[in-house]
Amino acid sequence: AQTVTQSQPEMSVQEAETVTLSCTYDTSESDYYLFWYKQPPSRQMILVIRQEAYKQQNATENRFSVNFQKAAKSFSLKISDSQLGDAAMYFCAFVAKYALNFGKGTSLLVTP
Amino acid sequence: DTAVSQTPKYLVTQMGNDKSIKCEQNLGHDTMYWYKQDSKKFLKIMFSYNNKELIINETVPNRFSPKSPDKAHLNLHINSLELGDSAVYFCASSLSGGETQYFGPGTRLLVL
């Protein structure tokens, strides 16, 4: 079975600060991809960042970066210089062949 | 230009009715998906089509039937709607299995 676990249902961060969202996954596949998606109140699912499992280098997209630890099956998301617009539900997801397997999400609150 | 579009965005209907949700993508992708997001925001795959061929059919009641008339379209028909079908339904597409999936805006279905 392929599972994704997000152990933090809610997180809070002050504007301009840094926050890290945790994610672990379980799979027997050797070739797979990991993603973080953001879902603001508008409910649109927005891709934040993607990581190929075969790449050792951690992915980075502007203020967003990941810490990918393949042996530990860990894939955390770091948001630097947090902005009010970062407030949303964040989903960690994994795909080996076709379907995305999602975690239950972490609700991120950004305070001024 | 809208990449993945769904119609309608909102659907309110009575128990026992039959309804359809339409999805179209203009990204030239080969693979399309339907996901269901429940009231606790958990996202789960329902179906996946690759080049109009059904490749994933999760444990979904027979009342749900996907149809893919061509690679750019994947529709979802639901017969005999039940209260438990109330959810947000997302369509998504990707270049191929395992690639980044791009989501439509979602269809919020409410069954009364």
CSV table of N, CA and C in Angstrom, one decimal, chain B residues 11-66:
chain,number,residue,atom,x,y,z
B,11,LEU,N,-23.3,22.5,-8.2
B,11,LEU,CA,-24.4,21.6,-8.6
B,11,LEU,C,-25.2,21.2,-7.4
B,12,VAL,N,-26.5,21.7,-7.3
B,12,VAL,CA,-27.3,21.4,-6.2
B,12,VAL,C,-28.5,20.6,-6.8
B,13,THR,N,-28.7,19.4,-6.2
B,13,THR,CA,-29.7,18.5,-6.8
B,13,THR,C,-30.4,17.6,-5.7
B,14,GLN,N,-31.4,17.0,-6.1
B,14,GLN,CA,-32.2,16.1,-5.2
B,14,GLN,C,-31.7,14.7,-5.2
B,15,MET,N,-31.8,14.0,-4.1
B,15,MET,CA,-31.5,12.6,-4.1
B,15,MET,C,-32.3,11.9,-5.2
B,16,GLY,N,-31.6,10.9,-5.8
B,16,GLY,CA,-32.2,10.1,-6.8
B,16,GLY,C,-32.1,10.6,-8.2
B,17,ASN,N,-31.6,11.9,-8.4
B,17,ASN,CA,-31.5,12.4,-9.7
B,17,ASN,C,-30.2,11.9,-10.3
B,18,ASP,N,-30.1,12.1,-11.7
B,18,ASP,CA,-28.9,11.8,-12.4
B,18,ASP,C,-28.2,13.1,-12.9
B,19,LYS,N,-26.9,13.2,-12.7
B,19,LYS,CA,-26.2,14.4,-13.1
B,19,LYS,C,-24.9,14.1,-13.8
B,20,SER,N,-24.4,15.1,-14.6
B,20,SER,CA,-23.1,14.9,-15.2
B,20,SER,C,-22.2,16.1,-14.9
B,21,ILE,N,-20.9,15.9,-14.9
B,21,ILE,CA,-19.9,16.9,-14.7
B,21,ILE,C,-19.0,16.8,-15.9
B,22,LYS,N,-18.7,17.9,-16.6
B,22,LYS,CA,-17.9,17.8,-17.8
B,22,LYS,C,-16.5,18.4,-17.5
B,23,CYS,N,-15.5,17.9,-18.1
B,23,CYS,CA,-14.1,18.3,-18.0
B,23,CYS,C,-13.4,18.4,-19.3
B,24,GLU,N,-12.7,19.5,-19.5
B,24,GLU,CA,-11.9,19.7,-20.8
B,24,GLU,C,-10.6,20.2,-20.4
B,25,GLN,N,-9.6,19.7,-21.1
B,25,GLN,CA,-8.2,20.3,-21.0
B,25,GLN,C,-7.6,20.7,-22.4
B,26,ASN,N,-7.0,21.8,-22.4
B,26,ASN,CA,-6.4,22.3,-23.6
B,26,ASN,C,-4.8,22.2,-23.6
B,27,LEU,N,-4.3,21.3,-22.8
B,27,LEU,CA,-2.9,21.2,-22.6
B,27,LEU,C,-2.2,20.2,-23.5
B,28,GLY,N,-3.0,19.5,-24.2
B,28,GLY,CA,-2.5,18.4,-25.1
B,28,GLY,C,-2.0,17.2,-24.3
B,29,HIS,N,-2.6,17.0,-23.1
B,29,HIS,CA,-2.2,15.9,-22.2
B,29,HIS,C,-2.9,14.6,-22.7
B,30,ASP,N,-2.2,13.5,-22.3
B,30,ASP,CA,-2.8,12.2,-22.7
B,30,ASP,C,-3.6,11.5,-21.6
B,31,THR,N,-3.4,12.0,-20.4
B,31,THR,CA,-4.0,11.3,-19.2
B,31,THR,C,-4.9,12.3,-18.4
B,32,MET,N,-6.1,11.8,-18.1
B,32,MET,CA,-7.0,12.6,-17.3
B,32,MET,C,-7.5,11.8,-16.1
B,33,TYR,N,-8.0,12.5,-15.1
B,33,TYR,CA,-8.3,11.9,-13.8
B,33,TYR,C,-9.6,12.6,-13.2
B,34,TRP,N,-10.3,11.8,-12.4
B,34,TRP,CA,-11.3,12.3,-11.5
B,34,TRP,C,-10.9,12.0,-10.1
B,35,TYR,N,-10.9,13.1,-9.2
B,35,TYR,CA,-10.7,12.9,-7.8
B,35,TYR,C,-11.9,13.4,-7.1
B,36,LYS,N,-12.1,12.8,-5.9
B,36,LYS,CA,-13.2,13.3,-5.0
B,36,LYS,C,-12.6,13.8,-3.7
B,37,GLN,N,-13.0,15.0,-3.3
B,37,GLN,CA,-12.6,15.6,-2.0
B,37,GLN,C,-13.8,15.7,-1.1
B,38,ASP,N,-13.6,14.9,0.0
B,38,ASP,CA,-14.8,14.8,0.9
B,38,ASP,C,-14.8,16.0,1.9
B,39,SER,N,-15.7,16.0,2.8
B,39,SER,CA,-16.0,17.1,3.7
B,39,SER,C,-14.8,17.4,4.6
B,40,LYS,N,-13.9,16.4,4.8
B,40,LYS,CA,-12.7,16.6,5.6
B,40,LYS,C,-11.5,17.0,4.8
B,41,LYS,N,-11.8,17.3,3.5
B,41,LYS,CA,-10.8,17.8,2.6
B,41,LYS,C,-9.9,16.7,2.1
B,42,PHE,N,-10.2,15.4,2.3
B,42,PHE,CA,-9.3,14.3,1.9
B,42,PHE,C,-9.6,14.1,0.4
B,43,LEU,N,-8.5,14.0,-0.4
B,43,LEU,CA,-8.6,13.8,-1.9
B,43,LEU,C,-8.3,12.4,-2.2
B,44,LYS,N,-9.2,11.8,-3.0
B,44,LYS,CA,-9.0,10.4,-3.4
B,44,LYS,C,-9.3,10.2,-4.9
B,45,ILE,N,-8.4,9.4,-5.5
B,45,ILE,CA,-8.6,9.1,-6.9
B,45,ILE,C,-9.9,8.3,-7.1
B,46,MET,N,-10.6,8.6,-8.2
B,46,MET,CA,-11.7,7.8,-8.6
B,46,MET,C,-11.4,7.0,-9.9
B,47,PHE,N,-11.0,7.8,-10.9
B,47,PHE,CA,-10.8,7.2,-12.2
B,47,PHE,C,-9.6,7.9,-12.9
B,48,SER,N,-9.0,7.1,-13.8
B,48,SER,CA,-8.0,7.7,-14.7
B,48,SER,C,-8.1,7.1,-16.1
B,49,TYR,N,-7.9,8.0,-17.1
B,49,TYR,CA,-8.0,7.6,-18.5
B,49,TYR,C,-6.7,8.0,-19.1
B,50,ASN,N,-6.1,7.1,-19.9
B,50,ASN,CA,-4.9,7.4,-20.7
B,50,ASN,C,-5.3,7.1,-22.2
B,51,ASN,N,-5.2,8.2,-23.0
B,51,ASN,CA,-5.6,8.0,-24.4
B,51,ASN,C,-6.9,7.4,-24.6
B,52,LYS,N,-7.9,7.9,-23.8
B,52,LYS,CA,-9.3,7.4,-23.9
B,52,LYS,C,-9.5,6.0,-23.3
B,53,GLU,N,-8.5,5.4,-22.7
B,53,GLU,CA,-8.6,4.1,-22.2
B,53,GLU,C,-8.6,4.2,-20.7
B,54,LEU,N,-9.6,3.5,-20.0
B,54,LEU,CA,-9.7,3.5,-18.6
B,54,LEU,C,-8.5,2.7,-18.0
B,55,ILE,N,-7.7,3.3,-17.1
B,55,ILE,CA,-6.6,2.6,-16.5
B,55,ILE,C,-6.7,2.5,-15.0
B,56,ILE,N,-7.5,3.3,-14.4
B,56,ILE,CA,-7.7,3.2,-13.0
B,56,ILE,C,-9.2,3.3,-12.7
B,57,ASN,N,-9.7,2.4,-12.0
B,57,ASN,CA,-11.1,2.4,-11.6
B,57,ASN,C,-11.1,2.0,-10.1
B,58,GLU,N,-11.0,3.0,-9.2
B,58,GLU,CA,-11.0,2.6,-7.8
B,58,GLU,C,-12.3,2.1,-7.3
B,59,THR,N,-12.4,1.8,-6.1
B,59,THR,CA,-13.6,1.2,-5.5
B,59,THR,C,-14.6,2.4,-5.4
B,60,VAL,N,-15.4,2.5,-6.5
B,60,VAL,CA,-16.4,3.5,-6.6
B,60,VAL,C,-17.7,2.9,-7.0
B,61,PRO,N,-18.8,3.3,-6.4
B,61,PRO,CA,-20.1,2.7,-6.8
B,61,PRO,C,-20.3,2.7,-8.3
B,62,ASN,N,-21.0,1.7,-8.8
B,62,ASN,CA,-21.4,1.6,-10.2
B,62,ASN,C,-22.2,2.8,-10.7
B,63,ARG,N,-22.8,3.5,-9.8
B,63,ARG,CA,-23.6,4.7,-10.2
B,63,ARG,C,-22.7,5.8,-10.8
B,64,PHE,N,-21.4,5.7,-10.6
B,64,PHE,CA,-20.5,6.6,-11.2
B,64,PHE,C,-19.9,6.0,-12.5
B,65,SER,N,-20.1,6.7,-13.6
B,65,SER,CA,-19.5,6.2,-14.8
B,65,SER,C,-18.8,7.3,-15.6
B,66,PRO,N,-17.5,7.2,-15.8
B,66,PRO,CA,-16.7,8.1,-16.6
B,66,PRO,C,-16.8,7.8,-18.0
